[in-house]
PDB file of C-alpha atoms in Angstrom:
ATOM      1  CA  UNK Z   1      25.028  -9.162  48.043  1.00 70.00           C
ATOM      2  CA  UNK Z   2      24.731  -8.289  51.666  1.00 77.00           C
ATOM      3  CA  UNK Z   3      27.944  -8.293  53.641  1.00 79.00           C
ATOM      4  CA  UNK Z   4      27.209 -10.993  55.938  1.00 84.00           C
ATOM      5  CA  UNK Z   5      28.004 -12.866  53.147  1.00 81.00           C
ATOM      6  CA  UNK Z   6      31.454 -11.927  52.798  1.00 79.00           C
ATOM      7  CA  UNK Z   7      34.626 -13.506  54.328  1.00 78.00           C
ATOM      8  CA  UNK Z   8      37.670 -11.665  55.443  1.00 84.00           C
ATOM      9  CA  UNK Z   9      39.304 -11.767  52.306  1.00 84.00           C
ATOM     10  CA  UNK Z  10      36.207  -9.307  50.892  1.00 81.00           C
ATOM     11  CA  UNK Z  11      34.603 -11.599  48.617  1.00 80.00           C
ATOM     12  CA  UNK Z  12      31.706 -14.852  49.372  1.00 81.00           C
ATOM     13  CA  UNK Z  13      32.395 -17.557  51.627  1.00 84.00           C
ATOM     14  CA  UNK Z  14      32.833 -20.690  50.179  1.00 86.00           C
ATOM     15  CA  UNK Z  15      30.015 -21.891  52.562  1.00 87.00           C
ATOM     16  CA  UNK Z  16      27.662 -19.435  50.916  1.00 86.00           C
ATOM     17  CA  UNK Z  17      28.719 -20.911  47.269  1.00 91.00           C
ATOM     18  CA  UNK Z  18      27.317 -24.133  48.646  1.00 94.00           C
ATOM     19  CA  UNK Z  19      24.362 -23.112  49.943  1.00 94.00           C
ATOM     20  CA  UNK Z  20      23.011 -21.338  46.652  1.00 94.00           C
ATOM     21  CA  UNK Z  21      23.653 -24.176  44.683  1.00 96.00           C
ATOM     22  CA  UNK Z  22      22.227 -26.505  46.939  1.00 97.00           C
ATOM     23  CA  UNK Z  23      18.882 -24.434  46.935  1.00 97.00           C
ATOM     24  CA  UNK Z  24      18.899 -24.130  43.271  1.00 97.00           C
ATOM     25  CA  UNK Z  25      18.934 -28.033  42.997  1.00 98.00           C
ATOM     26  CA  UNK Z  26      16.693 -28.399  46.039  1.00 97.00           C
ATOM     27  CA  UNK Z  27      14.317 -26.311  44.302  1.00 98.00           C
ATOM     28  CA  UNK Z  28      14.609 -28.016  40.865  1.00 98.00           C
ATOM     29  CA  UNK Z  29      13.976 -31.134  42.285  1.00 98.00           C
ATOM     30  CA  UNK Z  30      10.723 -30.094  44.580  1.00 98.00           C
ATOM     31  CA  UNK Z  31       9.500 -28.871  41.457  1.00 97.00           C
ATOM     32  CA  UNK Z  32      10.144 -32.348  39.490  1.00 98.00           C
ATOM     33  CA  UNK Z  33       8.068 -33.644  42.454  1.00 98.00           C
ATOM     34  CA  UNK Z  34      10.375 -35.067  45.524  1.00 98.00           C
ATOM     35  CA  UNK Z  35       8.603 -32.370  48.281  1.00 98.00           C
ATOM     36  CA  UNK Z  36       8.042 -33.128  51.747  1.00 97.00           C
ATOM     37  CA  UNK Z  37       4.747 -34.894  50.455  1.00 98.00           C
ATOM     38  CA  UNK Z  38       6.628 -36.868  48.514  1.00 98.00           C
ATOM     39  CA  UNK Z  39       8.726 -37.924  51.601  1.00 97.00           C
ATOM     40  CA  UNK Z  40       5.825 -38.631  54.230  1.00 98.00           C
ATOM     41  CA  UNK Z  41       3.842 -40.461  51.599  1.00 98.00           C
ATOM     42  CA  UNK Z  42       6.191 -42.098  49.187  1.00 98.00           C
ATOM     43  CA  UNK Z  43       8.396 -42.548  52.034  1.00 98.00           C
ATOM     44  CA  UNK Z  44      11.343 -41.994  49.222  1.00 98.00           C
ATOM     45  CA  UNK Z  45      13.744 -39.367  48.427  1.00 98.00           C
ATOM     46  CA  UNK Z  46      17.353 -38.285  47.279  1.00 98.00           C
ATOM     47  CA  UNK Z  47      20.655 -38.101  49.297  1.00 98.00           C
ATOM     48  CA  UNK Z  48      23.666 -36.145  47.932  1.00 97.00           C
ATOM     49  CA  UNK Z  49      26.018 -38.911  47.199  1.00 97.00           C
ATOM     50  CA  UNK Z  50      29.051 -36.689  46.219  1.00 96.00           C
ATOM     51  CA  UNK Z  51      29.598 -32.689  45.200  1.00 96.00           C
ATOM     52  CA  UNK Z  52      32.811 -30.543  43.652  1.00 97.00           C
ATOM     53  CA  UNK Z  53      32.370 -26.980  44.219  1.00 96.00           C
ATOM     54  CA  UNK Z  54      34.632 -24.777  41.195  1.00 96.00           C
ATOM     55  CA  UNK Z  55      35.102 -21.017  41.284  1.00 94.00           C
ATOM     56  CA  UNK Z  56      35.313 -18.864  38.906  1.00 95.00           C
ATOM     57  CA  UNK Z  57      35.402 -15.439  39.156  1.00 93.00           C
ATOM     58  CA  UNK Z  58      34.797 -14.258  42.669  1.00 91.00           C
ATOM     59  CA  UNK Z  59      31.974 -12.091  44.920  1.00 90.00           C
ATOM     60  CA  UNK Z  60      31.835  -9.581  46.441  1.00 85.00           C
ATOM     61  CA  UNK Z  61      29.447  -7.064  48.345  1.00 87.00           C
ATOM     62  CA  UNK Z  62      26.517  -5.457  46.107  1.00 88.00           C
ATOM     63  CA  UNK Z  63      26.710  -8.283  43.804  1.00 86.00           C
ATOM     64  CA  UNK Z  64      23.768  -9.613  42.382  1.00 92.00           C
ATOM     65  CA  UNK Z  65      23.741 -12.631  42.205  1.00 94.00           C
ATOM     66  CA  UNK Z  66      21.518 -15.802  40.096  1.00 96.00           C
ATOM     67  CA  UNK Z  67      21.418 -19.348  40.848  1.00 97.00           C
ATOM     68  CA  UNK Z  68      20.239 -22.152  38.287  1.00 97.00           C
ATOM     69  CA  UNK Z  69      19.986 -25.496  37.572  1.00 98.00           C
ATOM     70  CA  UNK Z  70      20.176 -28.453  35.303  1.00 97.00           C
ATOM     71  CA  UNK Z  71      20.060 -31.933  34.916  1.00 98.00           C
ATOM     72  CA  UNK Z  72      22.641 -33.638  33.134  1.00 98.00           C
ATOM     73  CA  UNK Z  73      21.736 -37.012  33.041  1.00 97.00           C
ATOM     74  CA  UNK Z  74      20.683 -40.261  35.143  1.00 98.00           C
ATOM     75  CA  UNK Z  75      20.027 -43.700  35.934  1.00 98.00           C
ATOM     76  CA  UNK Z  76      17.056 -45.718  36.881  1.00 98.00           C
ATOM     77  CA  UNK Z  77      18.600 -44.342  40.938  1.00 98.00           C
ATOM     78  CA  UNK Z  78      20.797 -41.704  40.026  1.00 98.00           C
ATOM     79  CA  UNK Z  79      20.762 -38.045  39.212  1.00 98.00           C
ATOM     80  CA  UNK Z  80      23.571 -35.798  37.736  1.00 98.00           C
ATOM     81  CA  UNK Z  81      23.265 -32.036  38.153  1.00 98.00           C
ATOM     82  CA  UNK Z  82      24.633 -29.314  38.317  1.00 98.00           C
ATOM     83  CA  UNK Z  83      23.837 -25.714  39.833  1.00 98.00           C
ATOM     84  CA  UNK Z  84      25.775 -22.334  38.479  1.00 98.00           C
ATOM     85  CA  UNK Z  85      25.727 -19.371  40.303  1.00 97.00           C
ATOM     86  CA  UNK Z  86      26.120 -16.263  37.914  1.00 97.00           C
ATOM     87  CA  UNK Z  87      27.151 -12.361  38.787  1.00 94.00           C
ATOM     88  CA  UNK Z  88      24.532 -10.331  37.003  1.00 94.00           C
ATOM     89  CA  UNK Z  89      26.279  -7.448  37.329  1.00 92.00           C
ATOM     90  CA  UNK Z  90      29.628  -8.321  35.622  1.00 93.00           C
ATOM     91  CA  UNK Z  91      27.734 -11.159  33.061  1.00 93.00           C
ATOM     92  CA  UNK Z  92      29.894 -13.731  34.126  1.00 94.00           C
ATOM     93  CA  UNK Z  93      29.563 -17.686  35.955  1.00 96.00           C
ATOM     94  CA  UNK Z  94      31.184 -16.906  39.057  1.00 95.00           C
ATOM     95  CA  UNK Z  95      30.662 -20.945  40.466  1.00 96.00           C
ATOM     96  CA  UNK Z  96      29.495 -24.151  39.997  1.00 97.00           C
ATOM     97  CA  UNK Z  97      27.997 -26.847  42.353  1.00 98.00           C
ATOM     98  CA  UNK Z  98      27.998 -30.252  40.443  1.00 98.00           C
ATOM     99  CA  UNK Z  99      26.259 -32.384  42.170  1.00 98.00           C
ATOM    100  CA  UNK Z 100      24.449 -36.948  42.192  1.00 98.00           C
ATOM    101  CA  UNK Z 101      22.389 -37.510  43.867  1.00 98.00           C
ATOM    102  CA  UNK Z 102      21.023 -41.220  45.038  1.00 98.00           C
ATOM    103  CA  UNK Z 103      17.115 -41.699  45.438  1.00 98.00           C
ATOM    104  CA  UNK Z 104      15.911 -43.957  48.393  1.00 98.00           C
ATOM    105  CA  UNK Z 105      13.246 -46.015  50.061  1.00 98.00           C
ATOM    106  CA  UNK Z 106      13.655 -43.585  53.479  1.00 98.00           C
ATOM    107  CA  UNK Z 107      12.269 -46.699  55.568  1.00 97.00           C
ATOM    108  CA  UNK Z 108      15.314 -49.188  54.585  1.00 98.00           C
ATOM    109  CA  UNK Z 109      17.862 -46.207  53.758  1.00 97.00           C
ATOM    110  CA  UNK Z 110      18.400 -47.911  50.132  1.00 98.00           C
ATOM    111  CA  UNK Z 111      18.760 -47.201  46.983  1.00 98.00           C
ATOM    112  CA  UNK Z 112      15.654 -47.896  44.826  1.00 98.00           C
ATOM    113  CA  UNK Z 113      14.807 -46.573  40.766  1.00 98.00           C
ATOM    114  CA  UNK Z 114      12.193 -43.465  41.088  1.00 98.00           C
ATOM    115  CA  UNK Z 115       8.741 -43.869  40.727  1.00 98.00           C
ATOM    116  CA  UNK Z 116       8.009 -43.223  36.643  1.00 98.00           C
ATOM    117  CA  UNK Z 117       6.272 -40.383  36.961  1.00 98.00           C
ATOM    118  CA  UNK Z 118       9.452 -38.409  38.416  1.00 98.00           C
ATOM    119  CA  UNK Z 119      11.899 -40.083  36.552  1.00 98.00           C
ATOM    120  CA  UNK Z 120       9.416 -38.840  33.749  1.00 98.00           C
ATOM    121  CA  UNK Z 121      10.280 -35.466  35.276  1.00 98.00           C
ATOM    122  CA  UNK Z 122      13.727 -35.893  35.699  1.00 98.00           C
ATOM    123  CA  UNK Z 123      13.804 -36.415  31.659  1.00 98.00           C
ATOM    124  CA  UNK Z 124      11.834 -33.591  30.768  1.00 98.00           C
ATOM    125  CA  UNK Z 125      15.004 -31.337  32.289  1.00 97.00           C
ATOM    126  CA  UNK Z 126      17.455 -33.474  30.677  1.00 98.00           C
ATOM    127  CA  UNK Z 127      15.831 -32.621  27.209  1.00 97.00           C
ATOM    128  CA  UNK Z 128      16.024 -29.256  28.353  1.00 96.00           C
ATOM    129  CA  UNK Z 129      19.540 -28.901  29.601  1.00 96.00           C
ATOM    130  CA  UNK Z 130      20.340 -31.051  26.239  1.00 94.00           C
ATOM    131  CA  UNK Z 131      19.206 -28.361  23.711  1.00 96.00           C
ATOM    132  CA  UNK Z 132      20.879 -25.331  25.671  1.00 95.00           C
ATOM    133  CA  UNK Z 133      23.969 -25.775  23.004  1.00 90.00           C
ATOM    134  CA  UNK Z 134      26.241 -25.773  25.764  1.00 93.00           C
ATOM    135  CA  UNK Z 135      28.462 -28.117  27.649  1.00 94.00           C
ATOM    136  CA  UNK Z 136      27.896 -27.948  31.493  1.00 96.00           C
ATOM    137  CA  UNK Z 137      31.609 -27.763  32.367  1.00 96.00           C
ATOM    138  CA  UNK Z 138      31.390 -30.842  34.222  1.00 96.00           C
ATOM    139  CA  UNK Z 139      34.860 -31.767  36.571  1.00 95.00           C
ATOM    140  CA  UNK Z 140      34.989 -35.210  35.036  1.00 94.00           C
ATOM    141  CA  UNK Z 141      35.242 -37.558  38.182  1.00 94.00           C
ATOM    142  CA  UNK Z 142      31.606 -37.502  38.911  1.00 95.00           C
ATOM    143  CA  UNK Z 143      28.100 -38.633  37.463  1.00 92.00           C
ATOM    144  CA  UNK Z 144      26.059 -41.831  37.040  1.00 94.00           C
ATOM    145  CA  UNK Z 145      28.177 -45.184  37.090  1.00 85.00           C
ATOM    146  CA  UNK Z 146      26.379 -47.544  34.457  1.00 71.00           C
TER     147      UNK Z 146
END
């Protein structure tokens, strides 16, 4: 990790935890099919409506960072996912970013149900996440409200 990510306290600044976690979530959502073409062709997308950052251990200059994301649950219009920033050198969790996304009609700017193919993509990730054998350390205040 480069020095430009480090703050006056000698560890990675809070903004970069948000950047890294958001980038991992965006990569996962794009893999499922919600990308630039999806927004243009279907006039659909997702908006972040809630997020929660949690810090477990600091990252300092020259640390090696990996970031992963997993989908936890969904409803027809809402997705609950989480990204994990990992300190590879010390093999420990450094931070999490928990996110709630709402699927929207971009023309009307209103929530709408996901198309079948997108819902199926999220469902595949939920199945994979459920099979990991360890619960995501969710904050308990967010998620899909039914």
